[in-house]
Amino acid sequence: MSWFDRHAGEDPAAFFRRLGTALESAGVSAAVEAACGPFGLRRFVARAEVREGRVKLGAVDSVPLPKGGGPPSGAAWIAGAPALESTLTRFRRSLPPAAQFTELAIGVVRHEEGPLDLSLRMEEDAAALRPTDLPVPTGAAHPCEDPAYLRALAGWAPRLDAMRANFSVARSEWALVDGRLDDGGRRVPAMALATWHPGQRRFEWLLDRPAAEEAPFVEPSFSLDQSGAMELVCFAALRLGAASVVQGTLETGVLVYLATRA
């Protein structure tokens, strides 16, 4: 007999609704969403256990999706883990004492659009849940999770680190005129790479032709966080043979990324 069947009583539908309400009240879905990272298709199982009365996350089981995505963003998962553990602890404490589990597995599916799909298994049912038991996410993968792009990132890693080290922010007064960047301290050959809109978290290329053939270089515009935008323009500058990347800010607050030749 499953954990659910043991605790559902004579009205399984009512118990299921109670679990859903408890999850919502605890904020579990929002915490999982944040820990998944800002973009991308997701399909994974997160495992947890109770230690000293609190839920603690353990292993994450996932298989990369053929078109990109699958596991959560490593940095986002680490950053979001404390908040997620707190919400899961609140959820557990809201259950009847007899139903307060000691082991938990959370199946997570995030589609390109629509709400997050969560599947919970408790106690002996938790170990049996696998990523392949979950639905395949629908929609397009995010360009920056394109497998070809990730392979290229790995191959260019040492040189990309050097380009990141050459990233700088322009002074408040700067201009790009006739192919030269003038930031008050220098006037060097430069070209506009892309813009990033903080409010919309929208990235848009300004190049006449793609810097490379992988998906994020070919897509003209897509959602992206600021750290992702910085990585992408540094990689583009490297592929174009530039020397450095400079970030400028327009009066509207939009960020402009420029590649310099010197």
PDB file of N, CA and C in Angstrom, residues 2 30 40 74 79 111 116 143 147 174 201 220 235:
ATOM      1  N   SER A   2       0.535   2.220  -0.835  1.00  0.00           N
ATOM      2  CA  SER A   2       1.326   3.441  -0.949  1.00  0.00           C
ATOM      3  C   SER A   2       1.083   4.374   0.238  1.00  0.00           C
ATOM      4  N   ALA A  30       6.532  27.895  -5.956  1.00  0.00           N
ATOM      5  CA  ALA A  30       7.329  29.089  -6.251  1.00  0.00           C
ATOM      6  C   ALA A  30       8.799  28.872  -5.922  1.00  0.00           C
ATOM      7  N   GLY A  40      14.432  27.802 -19.330  1.00  0.00           N
ATOM      8  CA  GLY A  40      14.763  26.454 -19.788  1.00  0.00           C
ATOM      9  C   GLY A  40      13.746  25.395 -19.419  1.00  0.00           C
ATOM     10  N   GLY A  74      22.739  24.615 -12.050  1.00  0.00           N
ATOM     11  CA  GLY A  74      23.494  24.299 -10.836  1.00  0.00           C
ATOM     12  C   GLY A  74      23.555  25.459  -9.873  1.00  0.00           C
ATOM     13  N   ALA A  79      21.605  28.154  -4.894  1.00  0.00           N
ATOM     14  CA  ALA A  79      21.115  29.386  -4.279  1.00  0.00           C
ATOM     15  C   ALA A  79      19.696  29.227  -3.737  1.00  0.00           C
ATOM     16  N   HIS A 111       7.577  23.319 -18.537  1.00  0.00           N
ATOM     17  CA  HIS A 111       7.374  23.485 -19.965  1.00  0.00           C
ATOM     18  C   HIS A 111       7.833  24.881 -20.392  1.00  0.00           C
ATOM     19  N   LEU A 116       4.260  25.061 -13.523  1.00  0.00           N
ATOM     20  CA  LEU A 116       5.154  23.956 -13.183  1.00  0.00           C
ATOM     21  C   LEU A 116       4.331  22.723 -12.838  1.00  0.00           C
ATOM     22  N   PRO A 143      17.574  28.856 -26.069  1.00  0.00           N
ATOM     23  CA  PRO A 143      18.765  28.817 -26.927  1.00  0.00           C
ATOM     24  C   PRO A 143      20.068  28.558 -26.176  1.00  0.00           C
ATOM     25  N   PRO A 147      22.460  21.945 -26.772  1.00  0.00           N
ATOM     26  CA  PRO A 147      23.625  21.076 -26.519  1.00  0.00           C
ATOM     27  C   PRO A 147      24.867  21.478 -27.307  1.00  0.00           C
ATOM     28  N   TRP A 174      29.778  58.044 -22.555  1.00  0.00           N
ATOM     29  CA  TRP A 174      30.427  57.238 -23.574  1.00  0.00           C
ATOM     30  C   TRP A 174      29.662  57.379 -24.885  1.00  0.00           C
ATOM     31  N   ARG A 201      14.213  41.614 -18.900  1.00  0.00           N
ATOM     32  CA  ARG A 201      15.227  40.561 -18.988  1.00  0.00           C
ATOM     33  C   ARG A 201      15.271  40.005 -20.413  1.00  0.00           C
ATOM     34  N   PRO A 220      17.482  36.040 -32.831  1.00  0.00           N
ATOM     35  CA  PRO A 220      17.691  37.492 -32.720  1.00  0.00           C
ATOM     36  C   PRO A 220      17.391  38.071 -31.345  1.00  0.00           C
ATOM     37  N   PHE A 235      31.448  35.503 -25.176  1.00  0.00           N
ATOM     38  CA  PHE A 235      31.696  34.397 -26.113  1.00  0.00           C
ATOM     39  C   PHE A 235      31.609  34.894 -27.554  1.00  0.00           C
TER      40      PHE A 235
END
